[in-house]
Coordinates of C-alpha atoms and ligand atoms in Angstrom, one line a residue:
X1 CA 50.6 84.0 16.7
X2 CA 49.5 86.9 14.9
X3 CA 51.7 90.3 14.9
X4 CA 48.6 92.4 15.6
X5 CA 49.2 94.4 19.4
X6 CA 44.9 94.5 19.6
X7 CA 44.9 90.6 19.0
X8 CA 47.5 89.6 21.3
X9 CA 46.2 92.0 23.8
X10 CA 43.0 90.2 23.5
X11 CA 43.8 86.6 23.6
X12 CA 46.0 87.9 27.4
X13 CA 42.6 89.3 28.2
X14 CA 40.4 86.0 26.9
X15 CA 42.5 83.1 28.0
X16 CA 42.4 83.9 31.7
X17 CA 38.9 84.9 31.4
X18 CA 37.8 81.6 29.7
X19 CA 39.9 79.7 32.7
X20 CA 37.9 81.9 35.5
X21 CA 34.8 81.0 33.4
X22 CA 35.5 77.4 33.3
X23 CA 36.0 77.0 37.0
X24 CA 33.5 79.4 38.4
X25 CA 31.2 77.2 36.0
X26 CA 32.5 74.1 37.7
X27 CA 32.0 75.2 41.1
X28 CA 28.5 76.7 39.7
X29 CA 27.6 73.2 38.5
X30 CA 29.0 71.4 41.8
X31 CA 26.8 73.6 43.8
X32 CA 24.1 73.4 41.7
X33 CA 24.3 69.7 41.8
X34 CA 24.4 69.3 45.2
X35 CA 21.0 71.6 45.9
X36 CA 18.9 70.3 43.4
X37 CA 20.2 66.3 45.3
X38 CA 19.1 68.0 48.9
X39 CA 16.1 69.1 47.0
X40 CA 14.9 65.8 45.3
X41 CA 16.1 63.7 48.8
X42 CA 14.2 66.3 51.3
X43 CA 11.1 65.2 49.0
X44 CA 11.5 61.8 49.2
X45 CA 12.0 61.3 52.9
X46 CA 9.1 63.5 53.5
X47 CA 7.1 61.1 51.2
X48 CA 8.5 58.0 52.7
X49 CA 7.9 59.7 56.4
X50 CA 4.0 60.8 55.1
X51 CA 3.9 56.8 54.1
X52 CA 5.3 55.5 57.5
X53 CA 3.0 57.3 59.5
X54 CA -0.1 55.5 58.2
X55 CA 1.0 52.2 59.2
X56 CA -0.6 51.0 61.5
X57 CA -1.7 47.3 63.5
X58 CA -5.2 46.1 62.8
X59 CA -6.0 42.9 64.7
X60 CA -2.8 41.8 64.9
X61 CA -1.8 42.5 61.4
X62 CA -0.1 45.9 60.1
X63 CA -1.6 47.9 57.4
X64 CA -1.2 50.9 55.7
X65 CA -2.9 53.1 53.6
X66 CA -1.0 55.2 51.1
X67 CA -2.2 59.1 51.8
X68 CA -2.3 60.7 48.1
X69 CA -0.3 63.8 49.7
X70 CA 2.7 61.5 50.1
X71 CA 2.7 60.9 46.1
X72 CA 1.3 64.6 45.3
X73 CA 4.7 66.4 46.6
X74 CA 6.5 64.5 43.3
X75 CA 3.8 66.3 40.8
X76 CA 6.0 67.7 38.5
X77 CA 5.7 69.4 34.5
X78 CA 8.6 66.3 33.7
X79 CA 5.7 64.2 35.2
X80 CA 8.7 61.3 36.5
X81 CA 7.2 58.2 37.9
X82 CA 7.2 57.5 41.4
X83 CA 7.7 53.9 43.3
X84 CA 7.1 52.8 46.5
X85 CA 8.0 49.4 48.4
X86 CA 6.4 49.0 51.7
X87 CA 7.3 45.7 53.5
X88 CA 7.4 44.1 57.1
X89 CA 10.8 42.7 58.1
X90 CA 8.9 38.8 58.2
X91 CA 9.3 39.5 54.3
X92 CA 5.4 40.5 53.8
X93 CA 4.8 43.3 51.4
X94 CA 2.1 45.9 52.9
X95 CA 1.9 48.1 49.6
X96 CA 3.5 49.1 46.7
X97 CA 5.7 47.2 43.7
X98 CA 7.0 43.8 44.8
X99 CA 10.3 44.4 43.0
X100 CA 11.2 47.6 44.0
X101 CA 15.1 47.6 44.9
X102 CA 14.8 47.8 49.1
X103 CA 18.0 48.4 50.6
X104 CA 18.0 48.1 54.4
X105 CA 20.6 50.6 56.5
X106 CA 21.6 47.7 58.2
X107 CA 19.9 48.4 61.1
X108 CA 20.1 52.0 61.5
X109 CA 16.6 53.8 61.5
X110 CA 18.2 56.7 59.9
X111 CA 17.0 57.3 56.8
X112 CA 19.1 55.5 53.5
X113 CA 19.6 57.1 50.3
X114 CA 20.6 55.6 47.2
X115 CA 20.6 55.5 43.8
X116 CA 19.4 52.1 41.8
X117 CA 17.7 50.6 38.9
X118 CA 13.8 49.9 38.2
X119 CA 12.9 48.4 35.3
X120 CA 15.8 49.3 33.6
X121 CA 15.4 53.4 34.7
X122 CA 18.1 54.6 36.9
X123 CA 16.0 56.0 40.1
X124 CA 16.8 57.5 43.3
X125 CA 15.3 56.2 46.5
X126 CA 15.2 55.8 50.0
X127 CA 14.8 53.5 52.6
X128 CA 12.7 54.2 56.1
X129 CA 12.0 52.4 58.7
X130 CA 9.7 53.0 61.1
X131 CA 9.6 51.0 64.4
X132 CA 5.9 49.3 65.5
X133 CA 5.5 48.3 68.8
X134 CA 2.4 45.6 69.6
X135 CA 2.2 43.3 72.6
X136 CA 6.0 43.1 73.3
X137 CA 6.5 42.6 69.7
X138 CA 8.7 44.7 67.5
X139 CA 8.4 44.8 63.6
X140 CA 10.6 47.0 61.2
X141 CA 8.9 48.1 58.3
X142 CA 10.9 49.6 55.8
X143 CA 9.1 52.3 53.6
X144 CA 11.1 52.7 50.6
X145 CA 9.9 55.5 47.6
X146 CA 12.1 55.6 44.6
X147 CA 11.5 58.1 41.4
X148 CA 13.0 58.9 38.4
X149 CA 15.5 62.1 37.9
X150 CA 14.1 64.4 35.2
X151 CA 12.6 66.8 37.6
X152 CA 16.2 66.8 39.5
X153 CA 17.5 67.2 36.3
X154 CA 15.4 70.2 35.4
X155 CA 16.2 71.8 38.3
X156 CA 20.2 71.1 37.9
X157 CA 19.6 72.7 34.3
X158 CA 17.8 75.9 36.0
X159 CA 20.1 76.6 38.8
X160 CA 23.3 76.0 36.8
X161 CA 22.3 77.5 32.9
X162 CA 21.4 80.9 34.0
X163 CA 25.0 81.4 35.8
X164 CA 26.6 80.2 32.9
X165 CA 25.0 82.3 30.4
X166 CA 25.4 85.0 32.5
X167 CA 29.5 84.6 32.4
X168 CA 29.7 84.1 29.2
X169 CA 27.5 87.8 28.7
X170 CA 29.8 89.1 30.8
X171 CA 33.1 87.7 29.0
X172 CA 31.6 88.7 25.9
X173 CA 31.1 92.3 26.8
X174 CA 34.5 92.3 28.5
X175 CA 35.8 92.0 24.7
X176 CA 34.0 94.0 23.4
X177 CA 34.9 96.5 25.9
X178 CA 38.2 96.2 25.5
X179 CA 38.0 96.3 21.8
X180 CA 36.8 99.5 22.1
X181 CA 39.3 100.6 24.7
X182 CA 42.0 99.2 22.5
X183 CA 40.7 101.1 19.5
X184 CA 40.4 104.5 21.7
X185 CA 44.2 103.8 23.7
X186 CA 45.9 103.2 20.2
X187 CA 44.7 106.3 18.4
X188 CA 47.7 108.2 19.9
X189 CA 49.9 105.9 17.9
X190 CA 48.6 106.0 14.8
X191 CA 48.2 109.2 14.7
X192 CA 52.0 109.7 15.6
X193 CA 52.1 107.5 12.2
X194 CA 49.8 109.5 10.4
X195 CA 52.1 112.7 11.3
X196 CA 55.3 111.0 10.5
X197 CA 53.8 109.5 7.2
X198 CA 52.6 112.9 6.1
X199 CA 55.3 114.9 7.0
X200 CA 57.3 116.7 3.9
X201 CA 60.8 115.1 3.3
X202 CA 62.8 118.2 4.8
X203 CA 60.2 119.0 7.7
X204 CA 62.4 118.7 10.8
X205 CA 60.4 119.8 13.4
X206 CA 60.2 117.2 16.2
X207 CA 56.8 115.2 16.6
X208 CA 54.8 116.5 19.4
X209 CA 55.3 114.2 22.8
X210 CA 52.5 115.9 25.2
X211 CA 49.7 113.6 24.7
X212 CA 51.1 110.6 24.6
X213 CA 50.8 107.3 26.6
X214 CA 54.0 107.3 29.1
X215 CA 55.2 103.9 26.8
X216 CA 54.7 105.7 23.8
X217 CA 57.1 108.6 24.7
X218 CA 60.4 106.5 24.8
X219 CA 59.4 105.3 21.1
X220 CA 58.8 109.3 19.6
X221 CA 61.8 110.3 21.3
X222 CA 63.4 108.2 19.6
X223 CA 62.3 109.4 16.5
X224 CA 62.6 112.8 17.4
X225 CA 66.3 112.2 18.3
X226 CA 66.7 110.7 14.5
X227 CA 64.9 113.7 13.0
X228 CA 67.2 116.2 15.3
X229 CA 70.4 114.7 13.8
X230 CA 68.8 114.1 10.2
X231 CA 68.2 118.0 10.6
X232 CA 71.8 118.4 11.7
X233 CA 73.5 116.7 8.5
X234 CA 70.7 118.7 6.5
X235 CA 72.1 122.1 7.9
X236 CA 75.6 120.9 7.5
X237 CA 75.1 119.9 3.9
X238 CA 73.6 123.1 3.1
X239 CA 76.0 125.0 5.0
X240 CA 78.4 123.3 2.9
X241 CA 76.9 124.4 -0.6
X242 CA 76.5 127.7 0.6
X243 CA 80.3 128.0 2.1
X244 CA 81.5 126.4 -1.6
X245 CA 79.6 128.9 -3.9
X246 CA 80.6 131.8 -1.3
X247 CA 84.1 131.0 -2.0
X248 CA 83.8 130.3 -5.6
X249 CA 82.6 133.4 -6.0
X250 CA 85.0 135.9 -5.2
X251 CA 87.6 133.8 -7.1
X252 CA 85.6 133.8 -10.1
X253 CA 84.4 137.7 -10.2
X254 CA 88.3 138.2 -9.7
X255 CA 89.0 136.1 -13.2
X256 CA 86.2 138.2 -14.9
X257 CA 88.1 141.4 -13.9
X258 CA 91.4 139.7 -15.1
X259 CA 89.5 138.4 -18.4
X260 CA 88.7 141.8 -19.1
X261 CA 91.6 143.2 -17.9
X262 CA 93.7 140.9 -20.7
X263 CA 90.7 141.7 -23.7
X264 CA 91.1 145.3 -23.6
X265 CA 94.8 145.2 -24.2
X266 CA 95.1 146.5 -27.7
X267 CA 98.5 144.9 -28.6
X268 CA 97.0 141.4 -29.1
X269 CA 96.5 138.6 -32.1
X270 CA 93.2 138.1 -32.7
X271 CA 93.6 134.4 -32.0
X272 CA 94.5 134.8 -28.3
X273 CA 91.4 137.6 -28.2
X274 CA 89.1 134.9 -29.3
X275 CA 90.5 132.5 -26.7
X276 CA 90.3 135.2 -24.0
X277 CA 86.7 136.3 -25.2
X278 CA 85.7 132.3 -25.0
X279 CA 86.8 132.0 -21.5
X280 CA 85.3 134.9 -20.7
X281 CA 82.0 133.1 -21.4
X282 CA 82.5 130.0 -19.5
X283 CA 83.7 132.3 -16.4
X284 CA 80.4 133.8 -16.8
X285 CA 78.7 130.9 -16.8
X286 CA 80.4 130.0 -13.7
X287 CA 79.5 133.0 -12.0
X288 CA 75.7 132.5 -12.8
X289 CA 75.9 128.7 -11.9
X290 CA 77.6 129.8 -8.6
X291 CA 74.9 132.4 -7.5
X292 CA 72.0 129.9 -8.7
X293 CA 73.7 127.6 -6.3
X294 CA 73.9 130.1 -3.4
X295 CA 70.3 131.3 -3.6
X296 CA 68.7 127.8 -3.7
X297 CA 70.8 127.3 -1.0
X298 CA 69.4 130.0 0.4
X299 CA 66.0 129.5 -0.3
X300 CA 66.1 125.6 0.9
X301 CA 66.8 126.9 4.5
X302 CA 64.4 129.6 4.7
X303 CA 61.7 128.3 6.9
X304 CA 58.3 129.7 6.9
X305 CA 58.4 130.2 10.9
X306 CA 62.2 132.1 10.8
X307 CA 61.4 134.0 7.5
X308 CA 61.7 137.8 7.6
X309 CA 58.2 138.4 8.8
X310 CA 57.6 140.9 6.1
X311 CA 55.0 142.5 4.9
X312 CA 55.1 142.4 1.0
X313 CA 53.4 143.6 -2.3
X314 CA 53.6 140.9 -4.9
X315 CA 52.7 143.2 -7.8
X316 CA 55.2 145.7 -6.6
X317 CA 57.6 143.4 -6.9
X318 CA 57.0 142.0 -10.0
X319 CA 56.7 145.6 -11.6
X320 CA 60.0 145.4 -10.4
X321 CA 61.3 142.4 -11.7
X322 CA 59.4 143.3 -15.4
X323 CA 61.5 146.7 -15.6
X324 CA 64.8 145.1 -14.9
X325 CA 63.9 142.3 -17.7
X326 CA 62.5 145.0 -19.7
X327 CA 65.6 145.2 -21.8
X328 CA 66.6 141.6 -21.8
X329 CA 62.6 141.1 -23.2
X330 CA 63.4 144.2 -26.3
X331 CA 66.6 142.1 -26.8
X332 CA 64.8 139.2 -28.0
X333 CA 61.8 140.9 -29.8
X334 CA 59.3 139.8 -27.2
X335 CA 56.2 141.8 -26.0
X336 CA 56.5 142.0 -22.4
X337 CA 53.1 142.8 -20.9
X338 CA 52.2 143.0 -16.7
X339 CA 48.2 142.5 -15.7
X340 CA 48.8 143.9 -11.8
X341 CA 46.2 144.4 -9.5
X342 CA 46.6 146.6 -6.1
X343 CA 47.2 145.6 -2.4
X344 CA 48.4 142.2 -3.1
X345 CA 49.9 141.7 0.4
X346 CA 51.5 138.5 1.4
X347 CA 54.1 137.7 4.1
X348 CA 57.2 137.0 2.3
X349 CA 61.2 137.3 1.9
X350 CA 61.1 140.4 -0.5
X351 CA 65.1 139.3 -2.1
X352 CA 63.6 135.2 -2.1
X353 CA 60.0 136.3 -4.1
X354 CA 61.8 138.8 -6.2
X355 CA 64.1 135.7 -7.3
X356 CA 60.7 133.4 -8.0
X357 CA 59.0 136.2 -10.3
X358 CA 62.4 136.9 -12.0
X359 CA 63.3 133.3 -12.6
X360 CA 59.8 132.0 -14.1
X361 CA 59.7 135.4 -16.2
X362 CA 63.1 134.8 -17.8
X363 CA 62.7 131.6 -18.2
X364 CA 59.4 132.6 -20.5
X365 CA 60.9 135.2 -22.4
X366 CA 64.1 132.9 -22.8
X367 CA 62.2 130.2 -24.2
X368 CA 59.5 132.1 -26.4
X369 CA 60.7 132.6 -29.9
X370 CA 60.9 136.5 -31.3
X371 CA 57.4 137.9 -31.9
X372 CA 56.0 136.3 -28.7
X373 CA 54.7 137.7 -26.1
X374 CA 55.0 136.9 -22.1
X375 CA 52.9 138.0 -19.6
X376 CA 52.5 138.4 -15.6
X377 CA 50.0 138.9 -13.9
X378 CA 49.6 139.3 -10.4
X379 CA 45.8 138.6 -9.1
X380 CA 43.8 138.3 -5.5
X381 CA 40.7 137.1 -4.6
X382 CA 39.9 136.8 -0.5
X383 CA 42.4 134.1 0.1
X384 CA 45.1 134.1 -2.2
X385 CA 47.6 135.9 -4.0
X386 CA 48.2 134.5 -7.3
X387 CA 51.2 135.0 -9.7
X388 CA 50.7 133.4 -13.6
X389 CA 53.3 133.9 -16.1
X390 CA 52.0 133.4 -19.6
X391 CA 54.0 132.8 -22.3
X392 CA 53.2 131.7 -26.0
X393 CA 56.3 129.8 -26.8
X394 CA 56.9 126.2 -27.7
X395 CA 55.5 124.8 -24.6
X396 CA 57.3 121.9 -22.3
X397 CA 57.2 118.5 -23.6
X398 CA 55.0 116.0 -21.7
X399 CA 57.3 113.7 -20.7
X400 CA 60.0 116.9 -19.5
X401 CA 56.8 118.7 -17.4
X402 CA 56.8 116.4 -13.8
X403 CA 60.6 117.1 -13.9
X404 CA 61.4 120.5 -14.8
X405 CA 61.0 121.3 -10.9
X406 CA 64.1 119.2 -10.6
X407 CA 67.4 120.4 -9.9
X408 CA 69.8 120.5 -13.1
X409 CA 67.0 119.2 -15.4
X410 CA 67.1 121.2 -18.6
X411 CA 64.6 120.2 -21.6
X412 CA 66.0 122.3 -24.0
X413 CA 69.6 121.5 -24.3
X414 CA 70.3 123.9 -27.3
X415 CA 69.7 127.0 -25.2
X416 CA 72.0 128.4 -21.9
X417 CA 71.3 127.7 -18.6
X418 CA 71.5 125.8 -15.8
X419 CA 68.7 124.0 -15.2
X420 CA 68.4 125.1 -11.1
X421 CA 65.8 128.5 -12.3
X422 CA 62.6 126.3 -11.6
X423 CA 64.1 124.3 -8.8
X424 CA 64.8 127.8 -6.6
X425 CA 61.3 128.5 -8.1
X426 CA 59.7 125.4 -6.2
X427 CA 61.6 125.6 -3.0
X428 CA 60.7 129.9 -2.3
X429 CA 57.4 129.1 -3.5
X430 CA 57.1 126.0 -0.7
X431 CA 59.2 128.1 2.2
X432 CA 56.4 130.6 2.3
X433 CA 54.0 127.9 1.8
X434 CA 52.7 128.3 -0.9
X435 CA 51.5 126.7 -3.9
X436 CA 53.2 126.4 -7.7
X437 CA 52.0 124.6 -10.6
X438 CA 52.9 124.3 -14.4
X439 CA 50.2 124.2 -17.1
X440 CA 50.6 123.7 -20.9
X441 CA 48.7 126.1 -22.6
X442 CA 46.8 124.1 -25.8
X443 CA 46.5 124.8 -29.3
X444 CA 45.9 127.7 -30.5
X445 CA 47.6 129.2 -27.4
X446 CA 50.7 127.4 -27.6
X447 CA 53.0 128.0 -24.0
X448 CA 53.5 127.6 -20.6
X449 CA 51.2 129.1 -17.2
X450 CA 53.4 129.0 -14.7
X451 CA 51.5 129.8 -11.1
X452 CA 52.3 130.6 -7.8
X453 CA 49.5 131.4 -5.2
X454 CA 49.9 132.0 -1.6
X455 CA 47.7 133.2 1.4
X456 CA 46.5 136.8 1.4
X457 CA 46.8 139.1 4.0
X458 CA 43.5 141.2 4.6
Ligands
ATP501 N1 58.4 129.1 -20.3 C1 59.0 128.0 -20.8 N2 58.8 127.6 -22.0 C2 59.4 126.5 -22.5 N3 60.2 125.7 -21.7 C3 60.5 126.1 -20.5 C4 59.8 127.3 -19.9 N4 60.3 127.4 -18.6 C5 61.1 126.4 -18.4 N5 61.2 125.6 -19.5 C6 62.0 124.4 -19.6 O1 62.3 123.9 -18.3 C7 63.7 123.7 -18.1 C8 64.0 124.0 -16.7 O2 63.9 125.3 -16.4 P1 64.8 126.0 -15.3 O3 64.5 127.4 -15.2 O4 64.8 125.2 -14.1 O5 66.3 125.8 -15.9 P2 67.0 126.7 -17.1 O6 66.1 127.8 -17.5 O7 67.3 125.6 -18.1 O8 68.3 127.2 -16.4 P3 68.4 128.4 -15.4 O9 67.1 129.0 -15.2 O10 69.0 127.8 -14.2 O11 69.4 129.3 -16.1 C9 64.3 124.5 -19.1 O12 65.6 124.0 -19.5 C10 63.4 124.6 -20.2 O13 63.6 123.6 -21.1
MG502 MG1 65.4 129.2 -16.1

């Protein structure tokens, strides 16, 4: 049988109904049966009683004259033929057809009913007989009226049809009831679907249990018991990131003292200075690898609902951010330019959005050869705040664009870095729910948009 819950619900709902139906049918038809029998044999004795009261003796001899009533009370739209035997029991026949099928009740003068055969018709008949006294003499004669069963039939078909129908209505519209009801009862459950199928991979919030059917609950908490420990091994993880690059740290600004430390000792071979110098590089690498771990870190667990319900200017802080790249921008040769607008008020992590702007800026002015020029601009309209940094560089590849969000992807491999800049981009950009997109500026404009919107604040 089918896996569907509404179709096996169904056929537990149709098969005892079709088994009611079939025996309330039966017992309709039985009933139905025996009326329209009492029916056609109250007719026929009342015939046969209409034909038995006109015999009578006429000089000795019995006679009988058939009154038209005792025919009339068969007159039917089926129109079935009616047959009557009326004979004395010395074997003389007063009216009526000679071979009608008599059957005597062996004496009794109650009346006889039975089914026979007429020229070749199945009929139903009955026998009478009606006592005449005369002069000490006794005769029986037997009236006997026989007709054929269309009208009978008719009225089996009318009594019994119309019930029938009428179940089978009402079966009907029990299904389609419960179709409906089935529909309306599971929409709690597919809408606990809908929720789990649209829910972001690291949303950890249980599902909501309130409205649901007392079977479904079990099922959801379930579910929410799985998310709650999925959400555990998430913290743990990042706990653990954050722990390592914590106590990477110290070790590693402790080395960059030392490296120093050793450089500026005069009494050295140039050999051993080039050695020191080269380490010195790779510490620092370490260090900024080490703090891009820790503030992705950072910004993965910041959650809109926990984050420092601050007030903050965008465009404040990216003036902010522009001034401390001001000099890394001269360095390169690139024309650094800011298109700010006032009262550009969001809720936001001041440290977490100062890292975004600062990261997609330096990426921009890192990738755009000398000559170029970046800019950021910070924009509102009644809903949202929007950040675009515009460069006119070399532009992303195609194929490198859908993963430059990822962590440790690097396009360019002949440059520095570590490839996390974009990846803390995307996940402070999503814990204040907002919105970031990449767009390749075409020719003439060669380059990179990068944007950021998120919801205004009035
Ligand atoms: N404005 C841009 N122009 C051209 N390429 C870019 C631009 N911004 C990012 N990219 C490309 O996207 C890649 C990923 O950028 P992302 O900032 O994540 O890492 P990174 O800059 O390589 O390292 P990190 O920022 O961690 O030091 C870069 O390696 C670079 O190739
Ligand atoms: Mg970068």
């Amino acid at each position: 049988m089918t896996n569907s819950l509404r179709v096996r619900l169904l056929w537990w709902l149709l098969v005892p109904l079709a088994i009611y139906v079939f025996v309330t049918g039966q017992a309709a038809y039985d009933n139905a049966r025996h009326t329209a029998d009492l029916v056609q044999d109250n007719t026929l004795i009342a015939s046969a009683r209409m034909i038995a009261g006109e015999v009578e003796w006429s000089d000795g001899r019995l006679l009988v004259d058939i009154p038209p009533a005792a025919l009339e009370v068969f007159a039917s739209p089926q129109g079935d033929q009616v047959f009557y035997n009326v004979s004395v029991d010395d074997g003389r026949l007063l009216a009526g057809v000679p071979d009608f099928p008599t059957r005597d009740a062996n004496g009794h003068d109650s009346p006889n009913y039975y089914d026979a055969q007429l020229n070749g018709k199945p009929i139903r008949a009955v026998g009478f007989v009606r006592q005449m006294y005369d002069n000490g003499a006794i005769r029986r004669v037997l009236v006997s009226v026989g007709k054929t069963e269309a009208s009978r039939d008719a009225m089996l078909r009318e009594l019994w049809r119309p019930q029938l129908v009428r179940q089978i209505e009402m079966v009907l519209l029990a299904v389609a009831l419960a179709c409906i009801g089935l529909t309306f009862e599971l929409r709690p459950l597919l809408k606990v679907k809908k929720e789990v199928m649209d829910r972001d991979p690291m949303q950890l919030e249980p599902l909501r249990v309130e409205r649901l059917h007392t079977e479904l609950r079990p099922i959801v908490e379930a579910i929410n018991q799985c998310i709650a420990r999925l959400g555990l091994q998430v913290a743990a993880q990042r706990r653990f990131i954050a722990d390592a690059a914590h106590q990477l740290r110290t070790p590693l600004t402790l080395l960059e003292t030392q490296l120093q430390f050793a450089r500026q000792h005069r009494a050295m071979e140039p050999s051993l200075n080039e050695a020191l110098a080269a380490m010195q590089r790779s510490n620092r690498s370490m260090v900024g690898l080490t703090n891009k771990l820790l503030l992705l870190a950072q910004a993965e667990a910041a959650d809109y609902a926990q984050l420092a319900r601050q007030k903050v200017d965008l465009a404040a802080i990216a003036q902010d951010v522009i001034e401390d790249l001001a000099m890394f921008a001269q360095k390169r040769e690139i024309d650094l330019g800011a298109e700010l607008v006032e009262s550009t008020w969001i809720i936001g992590h001041e440290g977490l959005l100062s890292a975004l702007v600062y990261n997609v800026t330096e990426n921009a002015i890192r990738y755009t050869q000398a000559g170029g020029h970046v800019t950021v601009a910070v924009m509102r309209d009644a809903q949202r705040v929007k950040l675009a940094v515009t460069d006119d560089g070399p532009g992303i590849p195609a194929e490198a664009r859908s993963h430059v969000f990822e962590p440790f992807y690097r396009a360019s491999a002949d440059t520095e870095g570590t490839g996390l800049g974009l990846s803390i981009a995307k996940e402070i950009v999503q814990a204040h729910r907002g919105e970031i997109g990449l767009a390749q500026r075409e020719h003439p404009d060669r380059g990179v948009i990068v944007t950021a919107s998120f919801a205004a604040l009035s």
